[in-house]
Amino acid sequence: MLEISDLTVTYRTASGEVPALRGVDLSVRPGRTLGVVGESGCGKSTLVSAVLRLLPRTAEVTGRVLFEGEDVLGMSWGRLRAVRWAGVSIVFQGAMHSLNPVQRIGRQIAEPILLHERATEEAAARRVAELLERVGLPAARARAYPHELSGGQRQRVMIAMALACSPRLIIADEPTTALDVMIQAQVLTLIQDLVASQDLGLIVISHDLSVLASICDDLAVMYAGRVVERGPAAEVFGHPRHPYTAALGAAFPVIGDPRSRRNPRGLPGDPPDPAHLPTGCAFHPRCPVAEPECATARTVLWPAGPDRSAACVRVAVSTEKSTETSTGTPTGTSARAEEVSP
Ligand code: ADP
Ligand code: MG
């Protein structure tokens, strides 16, 4: 459904180049949910925007994005307009501020339907009522203004909007970050049910590994503009192979588990500024198990089990030991890109 290969995005700014994505490979199959996780600044939103070519002009993009086999980066504007909303739709980060405060929400949900499907006003209004009910809001709420709704309700409106033109792939960028824990769970269950009932593809972005592990089939962990680990969600969460994934998993208390609440391990420090990346593995200055060679190591995604890979020299060493040479080669097309030291 979606295949991203060797995607790089570099922002050109007054103070120099910002390499926000550095050779990302990802794919999503229909009916599957991919979680993309990483701390703030790792390039998650840049990735989302690159998929539908929503980046500012200052961003230079290379690589390939195929949606249902079609090259998005080379598409004509007309074709791209058709793919946006109807092929792929995005629930943007910060839904609380994404709605127009002076327009009724029904109007805002109807807009893409009127523009993309050239529906009549009556047909669009019927569809808006249906969509609101599907996301658990009474149809009469169509007449409400955003300030009359709670945070969770506004997020539901954003999801209804994303579903408006029946897309095949939905990308939700931090859909629950601004919501409290109870509402978070409701919204995530809603997204999951919608996807399961319609065989849609779904990408959910979050900084919270445990939330993603509970709702996704597959996970990709990003650090400093690269995918550093990927594989089946339960495996990646339960048995992380990259120290960053392990640190990210330990950084959140497990709800209901008093042990983790009493001993929050956290993740000290901040991700690097992409304009000033460390040499070698970008995580090495914060890595609890770093060795001297990590400062110069090639960080390539190495095979780390069935359907899994991780960009850590420890994984490379264990792979080489266990398989001699047969599978001891980096996976994916990112190998070439990731050999380049920052
Ligand atoms: P995330 O969503 O994971 O928090 P982003 O994709 O928003 O990360 O940002 C990745 C990096 O790119 C950050 O260092 C951010 O400061 C930088 N960045 C994002 N947008 C721009 C922009 N328009 N111009 C310059 N740098 C940007
Ligand atoms: Mg973001």
Short mmCIF file of N, CA and C in Angstrom, two decimals, residues 183-292:
data_model
loop_
_atom_site.label_atom_id
_atom_site.label_comp_id
_atom_site.label_asym_id
_atom_site.label_seq_id
_atom_site.Cartn_x
_atom_site.Cartn_y
_atom_site.Cartn_z
N ILE A 183 -9.43 9.61 27.75
CA ILE A 183 -9.89 9.97 26.41
C ILE A 183 -8.95 9.37 25.36
N GLN A 184 -7.65 9.35 25.69
CA GLN A 184 -6.67 8.71 24.81
C GLN A 184 -7.10 7.31 24.42
N ALA A 185 -7.45 6.53 25.44
CA ALA A 185 -7.83 5.13 25.20
C ALA A 185 -9.07 5.06 24.31
N GLN A 186 -10.05 5.93 24.58
CA GLN A 186 -11.27 5.93 23.75
C GLN A 186 -10.96 6.23 22.30
N VAL A 187 -10.13 7.26 22.09
CA VAL A 187 -9.83 7.69 20.72
C VAL A 187 -9.04 6.60 19.99
N LEU A 188 -8.10 5.97 20.71
CA LEU A 188 -7.31 4.92 20.06
C LEU A 188 -8.18 3.71 19.71
N THR A 189 -9.09 3.36 20.60
CA THR A 189 -9.99 2.24 20.31
C THR A 189 -10.85 2.57 19.10
N LEU A 190 -11.30 3.81 19.04
CA LEU A 190 -12.11 4.25 17.90
C LEU A 190 -11.33 4.09 16.59
N ILE A 191 -10.10 4.59 16.56
CA ILE A 191 -9.29 4.51 15.34
C ILE A 191 -9.09 3.05 14.94
N GLN A 192 -8.77 2.24 15.94
CA GLN A 192 -8.54 0.81 15.70
C GLN A 192 -9.77 0.14 15.10
N ASP A 193 -10.95 0.42 15.68
CA ASP A 193 -12.18 -0.21 15.20
C ASP A 193 -12.48 0.22 13.77
N LEU A 194 -12.28 1.50 13.49
CA LEU A 194 -12.56 2.00 12.15
C LEU A 194 -11.67 1.31 11.13
N VAL A 195 -10.41 1.17 11.49
CA VAL A 195 -9.45 0.56 10.57
C VAL A 195 -9.78 -0.92 10.36
N ALA A 196 -10.08 -1.62 11.46
CA ALA A 196 -10.36 -3.05 11.36
C ALA A 196 -11.63 -3.30 10.55
N SER A 197 -12.65 -2.42 10.73
CA SER A 197 -13.91 -2.69 10.05
C SER A 197 -13.83 -2.38 8.57
N GLN A 198 -12.83 -1.63 8.14
CA GLN A 198 -12.80 -1.27 6.72
C GLN A 198 -11.53 -1.69 5.99
N ASP A 199 -10.67 -2.45 6.68
CA ASP A 199 -9.46 -2.93 6.04
C ASP A 199 -8.59 -1.78 5.53
N LEU A 200 -8.54 -0.70 6.30
CA LEU A 200 -7.70 0.43 5.91
C LEU A 200 -6.26 0.19 6.35
N GLY A 201 -5.35 0.89 5.73
CA GLY A 201 -3.99 0.92 6.25
C GLY A 201 -3.92 2.06 7.25
N LEU A 202 -3.10 1.92 8.27
CA LEU A 202 -3.02 2.98 9.28
C LEU A 202 -1.58 3.16 9.73
N ILE A 203 -1.15 4.41 9.79
CA ILE A 203 0.14 4.72 10.42
C ILE A 203 -0.16 5.61 11.62
N VAL A 204 0.25 5.20 12.79
CA VAL A 204 0.06 6.04 13.98
C VAL A 204 1.43 6.48 14.48
N ILE A 205 1.55 7.79 14.69
CA ILE A 205 2.81 8.36 15.16
C ILE A 205 2.64 8.70 16.63
N SER A 206 3.65 8.41 17.43
CA SER A 206 3.58 8.78 18.84
C SER A 206 4.98 8.78 19.43
N HIS A 207 5.12 9.43 20.61
CA HIS A 207 6.39 9.31 21.32
C HIS A 207 6.25 8.23 22.39
N ASP A 208 5.04 7.66 22.52
CA ASP A 208 4.77 6.71 23.59
C ASP A 208 4.77 5.28 23.05
N LEU A 209 5.87 4.59 23.33
CA LEU A 209 6.05 3.24 22.79
C LEU A 209 4.99 2.27 23.30
N SER A 210 4.60 2.39 24.57
CA SER A 210 3.66 1.41 25.12
C SER A 210 2.28 1.55 24.47
N VAL A 211 1.87 2.81 24.20
CA VAL A 211 0.58 3.03 23.53
C VAL A 211 0.61 2.39 22.15
N LEU A 212 1.69 2.62 21.40
CA LEU A 212 1.77 2.07 20.05
C LEU A 212 1.82 0.54 20.07
N ALA A 213 2.56 0.00 21.03
CA ALA A 213 2.70 -1.45 21.08
C ALA A 213 1.35 -2.11 21.27
N SER A 214 0.44 -1.41 21.97
CA SER A 214 -0.85 -2.04 22.24
C SER A 214 -1.81 -1.96 21.06
N ILE A 215 -1.57 -1.07 20.12
CA ILE A 215 -2.54 -0.96 19.01
C ILE A 215 -1.97 -1.28 17.62
N CYS A 216 -0.65 -1.44 17.51
CA CYS A 216 -0.07 -1.61 16.17
C CYS A 216 0.36 -3.05 15.89
N ASP A 217 0.40 -3.40 14.60
CA ASP A 217 0.94 -4.70 14.20
C ASP A 217 2.46 -4.63 14.13
N ASP A 218 2.94 -3.53 13.52
CA ASP A 218 4.38 -3.37 13.33
C ASP A 218 4.84 -2.05 13.93
N LEU A 219 6.11 -1.98 14.26
CA LEU A 219 6.66 -0.75 14.83
C LEU A 219 7.94 -0.36 14.11
N ALA A 220 8.11 0.95 13.94
CA ALA A 220 9.38 1.48 13.47
C ALA A 220 9.81 2.53 14.49
N VAL A 221 11.02 2.38 15.00
CA VAL A 221 11.52 3.32 16.01
C VAL A 221 12.47 4.29 15.31
N MET A 222 12.21 5.58 15.48
CA MET A 222 13.06 6.58 14.80
C MET A 222 13.94 7.31 15.80
N TYR A 223 15.16 7.58 15.37
CA TYR A 223 16.06 8.41 16.16
C TYR A 223 16.89 9.25 15.23
N ALA A 224 16.92 10.55 15.47
CA ALA A 224 17.73 11.48 14.68
C ALA A 224 17.55 11.26 13.17
N GLY A 225 16.31 11.15 12.74
CA GLY A 225 16.04 11.11 11.30
C GLY A 225 16.22 9.76 10.63
N ARG A 226 16.42 8.72 11.46
CA ARG A 226 16.57 7.39 10.87
C ARG A 226 15.68 6.38 11.59
N VAL A 227 15.37 5.30 10.88
CA VAL A 227 14.72 4.18 11.56
C VAL A 227 15.84 3.36 12.19
N VAL A 228 15.78 3.19 13.51
CA VAL A 228 16.85 2.45 14.18
C VAL A 228 16.43 1.03 14.57
N GLU A 229 15.12 0.79 14.58
CA GLU A 229 14.67 -0.58 14.83
C GLU A 229 13.29 -0.75 14.22
N ARG A 230 13.04 -1.94 13.67
CA ARG A 230 11.67 -2.21 13.23
C ARG A 230 11.37 -3.70 13.31
N GLY A 231 10.06 -3.98 13.34
CA GLY A 231 9.65 -5.37 13.45
C GLY A 231 8.24 -5.46 14.00
N PRO A 232 7.75 -6.69 14.26
CA PRO A 232 6.41 -6.86 14.84
C PRO A 232 6.34 -6.14 16.19
N ALA A 233 5.20 -5.46 16.44
CA ALA A 233 5.10 -4.57 17.60
C ALA A 233 5.39 -5.28 18.92
N ALA A 234 4.80 -6.46 19.12
CA ALA A 234 4.96 -7.12 20.41
C ALA A 234 6.42 -7.49 20.64
N GLU A 235 7.11 -7.89 19.56
CA GLU A 235 8.51 -8.27 19.67
C GLU A 235 9.38 -7.07 19.99
N VAL A 236 9.15 -5.98 19.24
CA VAL A 236 9.99 -4.79 19.42
C VAL A 236 9.81 -4.23 20.83
N PHE A 237 8.56 -4.22 21.30
CA PHE A 237 8.28 -3.67 22.62
C PHE A 237 8.76 -4.62 23.73
N GLY A 238 8.48 -5.90 23.54
CA GLY A 238 8.80 -6.89 24.57
C GLY A 238 10.27 -7.25 24.63
N HIS A 239 10.92 -7.28 23.47
CA HIS A 239 12.33 -7.67 23.42
C HIS A 239 13.09 -6.71 22.53
N PRO A 240 13.25 -5.46 22.97
CA PRO A 240 13.92 -4.48 22.11
C PRO A 240 15.37 -4.90 21.82
N ARG A 241 15.82 -4.68 20.61
CA ARG A 241 17.20 -5.02 20.27
C ARG A 241 18.08 -3.79 20.20
N HIS A 242 17.47 -2.60 20.05
CA HIS A 242 18.27 -1.38 20.02
C HIS A 242 18.17 -0.71 21.39
N PRO A 243 19.29 -0.26 21.96
CA PRO A 243 19.25 0.37 23.29
C PRO A 243 18.31 1.58 23.34
N TYR A 244 18.11 2.26 22.22
CA TYR A 244 17.19 3.39 22.24
C TYR A 244 15.75 2.92 22.45
N THR A 245 15.38 1.83 21.79
CA THR A 245 14.03 1.28 21.96
C THR A 245 13.83 0.86 23.42
N ALA A 246 14.85 0.23 23.97
CA ALA A 246 14.76 -0.22 25.36
C ALA A 246 14.58 0.99 26.28
N ALA A 247 15.36 2.04 26.04
CA ALA A 247 15.29 3.24 26.89
C ALA A 247 13.92 3.91 26.75
N LEU A 248 13.41 3.94 25.54
CA LEU A 248 12.10 4.56 25.28
C LEU A 248 10.99 3.77 25.99
N GLY A 249 11.09 2.46 25.95
CA GLY A 249 10.10 1.63 26.62
C GLY A 249 10.13 1.81 28.13
N ALA A 250 11.33 2.01 28.66
CA ALA A 250 11.46 2.14 30.11
C ALA A 250 11.13 3.55 30.59
N ALA A 251 11.00 4.49 29.65
CA ALA A 251 10.81 5.89 30.04
C ALA A 251 9.39 6.18 30.50
N PHE A 252 8.46 5.27 30.21
CA PHE A 252 7.08 5.50 30.62
C PHE A 252 6.67 4.50 31.68
N PRO A 253 5.99 4.95 32.74
CA PRO A 253 5.53 3.97 33.71
C PRO A 253 4.45 3.10 33.09
N VAL A 254 4.42 1.83 33.48
CA VAL A 254 3.36 0.94 33.01
C VAL A 254 2.16 1.15 33.91
N ILE A 255 1.03 1.56 33.29
CA ILE A 255 -0.16 1.84 34.10
C ILE A 255 -0.57 0.57 34.83
N GLY A 256 -0.77 0.69 36.11
CA GLY A 256 -1.22 -0.47 36.87
C GLY A 256 -0.06 -1.28 37.44
N ASP A 257 1.18 -0.95 37.05
CA ASP A 257 2.32 -1.69 37.58
C ASP A 257 3.06 -0.79 38.57
N PRO A 258 2.85 -1.02 39.89
CA PRO A 258 3.44 -0.13 40.88
C PRO A 258 4.97 -0.11 40.83
N ARG A 259 5.58 -1.22 40.41
CA ARG A 259 7.05 -1.26 40.36
C ARG A 259 7.60 -0.18 39.45
N SER A 260 6.97 -0.05 38.26
CA SER A 260 7.52 0.91 37.31
C SER A 260 7.23 2.33 37.76
N ARG A 261 6.12 2.50 38.54
CA ARG A 261 5.83 3.84 39.01
C ARG A 261 6.84 4.29 40.08
N ARG A 262 7.24 3.35 40.89
CA ARG A 262 8.19 3.70 41.97
C ARG A 262 9.60 3.89 41.43
N ASN A 263 9.91 3.24 40.33
CA ASN A 263 11.28 3.34 39.80
C ASN A 263 11.28 3.80 38.34
N PRO A 264 10.83 5.04 38.08
CA PRO A 264 10.85 5.47 36.69
C PRO A 264 12.30 5.60 36.25
N ARG A 265 12.62 4.97 35.16
CA ARG A 265 14.04 4.98 34.74
C ARG A 265 14.35 6.16 33.82
N GLY A 266 13.33 6.59 33.07
CA GLY A 266 13.50 7.77 32.24
C GLY A 266 14.56 7.61 31.16
N LEU A 267 14.79 8.64 30.44
CA LEU A 267 15.77 8.64 29.37
C LEU A 267 16.47 10.00 29.45
N PRO A 268 17.66 10.03 30.07
CA PRO A 268 18.29 11.33 30.27
C PRO A 268 18.73 11.98 28.96
N GLY A 269 18.82 13.29 28.99
CA GLY A 269 19.31 14.04 27.83
C GLY A 269 18.24 14.23 26.78
N ASP A 270 18.65 14.82 25.67
CA ASP A 270 17.74 15.13 24.57
C ASP A 270 18.27 14.52 23.29
N PRO A 271 17.37 14.29 22.31
CA PRO A 271 17.87 13.83 21.01
C PRO A 271 18.74 14.93 20.40
N PRO A 272 19.69 14.57 19.54
CA PRO A 272 20.59 15.59 19.00
C PRO A 272 19.87 16.54 18.05
N ASP A 273 20.40 17.74 17.97
CA ASP A 273 19.95 18.69 16.96
C ASP A 273 20.41 18.15 15.60
N PRO A 274 19.47 17.97 14.64
CA PRO A 274 19.90 17.36 13.37
C PRO A 274 21.00 18.15 12.66
N ALA A 275 21.12 19.44 12.99
CA ALA A 275 22.17 20.23 12.33
C ALA A 275 23.56 19.91 12.91
N HIS A 276 23.60 19.29 14.09
CA HIS A 276 24.89 18.96 14.73
C HIS A 276 24.84 17.54 15.26
N LEU A 277 24.84 16.58 14.35
CA LEU A 277 24.71 15.18 14.76
C LEU A 277 26.04 14.63 15.25
N PRO A 278 26.00 13.74 16.26
CA PRO A 278 27.22 13.08 16.67
C PRO A 278 27.72 12.16 15.55
N THR A 279 28.99 11.82 15.59
CA THR A 279 29.51 10.89 14.60
C THR A 279 29.05 9.47 14.95
N GLY A 280 29.26 8.55 14.02
CA GLY A 280 28.92 7.14 14.28
C GLY A 280 27.44 6.97 14.54
N CYS A 281 27.11 6.16 15.54
CA CYS A 281 25.70 5.98 15.91
C CYS A 281 25.24 7.26 16.62
N ALA A 282 24.17 7.88 16.11
CA ALA A 282 23.72 9.16 16.66
C ALA A 282 23.26 9.04 18.11
N PHE A 283 22.96 7.82 18.55
CA PHE A 283 22.47 7.63 19.93
C PHE A 283 23.62 7.43 20.91
N HIS A 284 24.86 7.25 20.43
CA HIS A 284 25.92 6.80 21.34
C HIS A 284 26.18 7.72 22.54
N PRO A 285 26.05 9.07 22.40
CA PRO A 285 26.32 9.89 23.59
C PRO A 285 25.34 9.64 24.74
N ARG A 286 24.14 9.11 24.45
CA ARG A 286 23.14 8.87 25.50
C ARG A 286 23.00 7.38 25.81
N CYS A 287 23.72 6.56 25.09
CA CYS A 287 23.48 5.12 25.18
C CYS A 287 24.12 4.53 26.43
N PRO A 288 23.33 3.81 27.24
CA PRO A 288 23.89 3.25 28.47
C PRO A 288 24.88 2.10 28.22
N VAL A 289 24.87 1.53 27.03
CA VAL A 289 25.78 0.41 26.77
C VAL A 289 26.76 0.72 25.63
N ALA A 290 27.00 2.03 25.41
CA ALA A 290 27.88 2.41 24.30
C ALA A 290 29.31 1.93 24.55
N GLU A 291 29.96 1.57 23.45
CA GLU A 291 31.37 1.18 23.51
C GLU A 291 32.14 2.17 22.65
N PRO A 292 33.46 2.23 22.84
CA PRO A 292 34.22 3.26 22.09
C PRO A 292 33.96 3.21 20.58
#
